[in-house]
Amino acid sequence: MDAQVTKQPLNWSELGFQYIKTDTRYRAVWRDGAWSLGELIGEENIAIHEGAPSIHYAQQCFEGMKAQTAPDGRILLFRPELNAERMRRTAQRLLMPDVPVEMFVDAVKRVVSANASWVPPYGSGASLYIRPMLIGVGENLGLKPAQSYEFRVFVSPVGPYYKQAGLGTISLAVSEMDRAAPRGTGSYKAGANYAGGLLATKQAQALGANEALYLDSREERFIDEAGSANIVIVMKDGSVATPKSEAILPSITRRSIMTLAEKKLGLTTVERQIELRKEIGDFAEAAACGTAAVLSPVGRIWFDDAWHQVGEGDVAGPVMHKLYDLLVGIQKGELADEFGWTVAVD
Ligand code: PLP
Ligand code: COI
């Protein structure tokens, strides 16, 4: 990747998490059992049949990834093959064709490379968000899988996902609605899970929270996840815990953070059920984690008609601080990539 590419005249450090149209996107079409040769195109609109199953029955899924500029100008992806595998798994659940891992990663690289001028420069604090998506596009009416599909990848430069309060913490409000049933689609990155969450997010924001926190829908006791991120907790005994649940998205950021906590900070890590009301008094630090969220410390949680402070409230705790620096340092190529997580786009 040419580090000398002339960047777009954007105010990178002021970016929020909004769509910005870039030059190029990738598109491939699946028809009669095979993928077309993928192509880079300029048009951002998609014209699909009015009967397409993606727009009636939510037969669609997506992924979220980021590209970052390293100090030496290289553009780095973070564990892209895990996103590819997660999309394959979701596609199988929704009876959609597999996008092979190599095709997925190649498409992502091609789009990022073609949009190099939109990749925020090193040190700007922004990154290039990558949105791969797979949608059922063919003509249909009855409840059955589409006959053709489009796999598309577009990108947009983004800044922080959450508006943080105080010295950098966010707040979450426990939703009275469920996000996912125990044996439903919660562990898949299906758009349908998010449509159902829009009202929960709105209600959480009306309470002054950044977003909704979901408890398990069977018993309403154990933490599942936030509307767009998993949860990680540093307990007062120094261990790092994360919810065990069949109904949450298997976050790539969370897997990476748990590895860093164990291997780099020498902490005990555990994936287990976490009972919010009973255990919140034992939380030293909590955070929401994900591609968009990165690692956002949580200062307070709303439930049972009251705010409950976590740790120091408005101030991010020391362990989350270290984990953030390790994670982002690797993602940006500032720290040695000892786990082999980054992939350069050339
Ligand atoms: N949970 C939900 C519901 C999400 O939308 C996301 C975002 O992708 C995550 C968790 C975090 O997953 P990842 O770390 O793979 O981005
Ligand atoms: C991501 O973090 O990539 C997501 O997909 C969350 C989305 C709701 C912005």
Tab-separated table of N, CA, C and O and ligand atoms in Angstrom, residues 62-65 83 86 129 179 186 189 194 225-230 248-255 289-292, ligand 1:
chain	number	residue	atom	x	y	z
A	62	PHE	N	-24.653	-9.445	7.925
A	62	PHE	CA	-23.572	-8.487	7.661
A	62	PHE	C	-22.415	-8.736	8.612
A	62	PHE	O	-22.485	-9.555	9.515
A	63	GLU	N	-21.345	-8.007	8.382
A	63	GLU	CA	-20.177	-8.044	9.270
A	63	GLU	C	-19.706	-6.621	9.512
A	63	GLU	O	-20.120	-5.687	8.813
A	64	GLY	N	-18.869	-6.449	10.498
A	64	GLY	CA	-18.293	-5.145	10.789
A	64	GLY	C	-16.823	-5.316	11.113
A	64	GLY	O	-16.466	-6.171	11.937
A	65	MET	N	-15.974	-4.561	10.440
A	65	MET	CA	-14.518	-4.669	10.638
A	65	MET	C	-13.931	-3.275	10.510
A	65	MET	O	-14.610	-2.350	10.079
A	83	ASN	N	-14.030	-12.755	10.823
A	83	ASN	CA	-15.284	-12.178	10.313
A	83	ASN	C	-15.821	-13.035	9.171
A	83	ASN	O	-17.033	-13.257	9.061
A	86	ARG	N	-17.400	-16.034	10.611
A	86	ARG	CA	-18.684	-15.740	11.262
A	86	ARG	C	-19.780	-15.504	10.217
A	86	ARG	O	-20.925	-15.904	10.401
A	129	TYR	N	-14.205	1.992	8.675
A	129	TYR	CA	-15.138	0.912	9.001
A	129	TYR	C	-15.461	0.156	7.718
A	129	TYR	O	-15.664	0.754	6.654
A	179	ARG	N	-33.569	-9.360	23.407
A	179	ARG	CA	-32.934	-9.248	22.097
A	179	ARG	C	-33.041	-10.556	21.332
A	179	ARG	O	-33.300	-10.555	20.129
A	186	GLY	N	-29.610	-15.020	18.102
A	186	GLY	CA	-28.760	-14.036	18.777
A	186	GLY	C	-27.272	-14.197	18.535
A	186	GLY	O	-26.517	-13.220	18.583
A	189	LYS	N	-24.882	-12.878	13.137
A	189	LYS	CA	-24.916	-11.445	12.827
A	189	LYS	C	-25.959	-11.190	11.738
A	189	LYS	O	-25.646	-10.820	10.595
A	194	TYR	N	-31.113	-6.762	14.917
A	194	TYR	CA	-30.887	-5.340	15.184
A	194	TYR	C	-32.173	-4.537	15.009
A	194	TYR	O	-32.386	-3.556	15.719
A	225	GLU	N	-25.662	-9.199	26.489
A	225	GLU	CA	-24.760	-8.242	25.847
A	225	GLU	C	-25.480	-6.921	25.631
A	225	GLU	O	-26.670	-6.801	25.924
A	226	ALA	N	-24.751	-5.945	25.134
A	226	ALA	CA	-25.349	-4.653	24.798
A	226	ALA	C	-25.879	-4.721	23.362
A	226	ALA	O	-25.658	-5.699	22.651
A	227	GLY	N	-26.564	-3.681	22.935
A	227	GLY	CA	-27.187	-3.688	21.611
A	227	GLY	C	-26.208	-3.871	20.472
A	227	GLY	O	-26.524	-4.481	19.453
A	228	SER	N	-24.988	-3.358	20.639
A	228	SER	CA	-24.012	-3.513	19.554
A	228	SER	C	-22.624	-3.877	20.064
A	228	SER	O	-21.629	-3.593	19.400
A	229	ALA	N	-22.573	-4.511	21.233
A	229	ALA	CA	-21.258	-4.880	21.781
A	229	ALA	C	-21.411	-5.962	22.852
A	229	ALA	O	-22.472	-6.074	23.475
A	230	ASN	N	-20.374	-6.735	23.038
A	230	ASN	CA	-20.309	-7.705	24.151
A	230	ASN	C	-19.869	-6.980	25.421
A	230	ASN	O	-19.492	-5.798	25.377
A	248	ILE	N	-25.671	-14.607	22.385
A	248	ILE	CA	-24.939	-13.377	22.083
A	248	ILE	C	-24.006	-13.567	20.895
A	248	ILE	O	-23.601	-14.683	20.576
A	249	LEU	N	-23.660	-12.458	20.272
A	249	LEU	CA	-22.754	-12.540	19.136
A	249	LEU	C	-21.348	-12.915	19.623
A	249	LEU	O	-20.855	-12.317	20.582
A	250	PRO	N	-20.724	-13.905	19.009
A	250	PRO	CA	-19.342	-14.235	19.402
A	250	PRO	C	-18.394	-13.145	18.903
A	250	PRO	O	-17.933	-13.171	17.767
A	251	SER	N	-18.129	-12.189	19.784
A	251	SER	CA	-17.355	-11.000	19.408
A	251	SER	C	-15.876	-11.324	19.214
A	251	SER	O	-15.242	-11.959	20.055
A	252	ILE	N	-15.351	-10.833	18.124
A	252	ILE	CA	-13.924	-11.026	17.821
A	252	ILE	C	-13.090	-10.133	18.739
A	252	ILE	O	-12.026	-10.523	19.224
A	253	THR	N	-13.612	-8.945	19.028
A	253	THR	CA	-12.910	-8.042	19.953
A	253	THR	C	-12.830	-8.679	21.339
A	253	THR	O	-11.799	-8.648	21.995
A	254	ARG	N	-13.930	-9.253	21.778
A	254	ARG	CA	-13.941	-9.869	23.110
A	254	ARG	C	-12.934	-11.025	23.189
A	254	ARG	O	-12.196	-11.133	24.157
A	255	ARG	N	-12.918	-11.878	22.166
A	255	ARG	CA	-11.967	-12.997	22.174
A	255	ARG	C	-10.547	-12.462	22.281
A	255	ARG	O	-9.706	-13.001	22.988
A	289	CYS	N	-17.514	-4.082	24.450
A	289	CYS	CA	-16.448	-4.255	23.460
A	289	CYS	C	-17.002	-4.722	22.123
A	289	CYS	O	-17.945	-5.493	22.061
A	290	GLY	N	-16.389	-4.237	21.077
A	290	GLY	CA	-16.792	-4.629	19.732
A	290	GLY	C	-15.987	-3.838	18.715
A	290	GLY	O	-15.233	-2.934	19.091
A	291	THR	N	-16.174	-4.137	17.462
A	291	THR	CA	-15.434	-3.422	16.421
A	291	THR	C	-15.738	-1.932	16.482
A	291	THR	O	-14.831	-1.097	16.539
A	292	ALA	N	-17.031	-1.577	16.497
A	292	ALA	CA	-17.396	-0.160	16.567
A	292	ALA	C	-17.107	0.400	17.958
A	292	ALA	O	-16.552	1.487	18.103
B	1	PLP	N1	-22.481	-7.860	19.845
B	1	PLP	C1	-23.212	-7.255	18.907
B	1	PLP	C2	-24.695	-7.340	19.020
B	1	PLP	C3	-22.584	-6.579	17.856
B	1	PLP	O1	-23.306	-5.969	16.919
B	1	PLP	C4	-21.181	-6.528	17.799
B	1	PLP	C5	-20.511	-5.844	16.704
B	1	PLP	O2	-20.044	-6.395	15.795
B	1	PLP	C6	-20.452	-7.171	18.808
B	1	PLP	C7	-21.139	-7.823	19.810
B	1	PLP	C8	-18.974	-7.178	18.787
B	1	PLP	O3	-18.464	-8.090	17.862
B	1	PLP	P1	-17.037	-7.831	17.208
B	1	PLP	O4	-16.083	-7.664	18.324
B	1	PLP	O5	-16.767	-9.076	16.421
B	1	PLP	O6	-17.162	-6.624	16.386
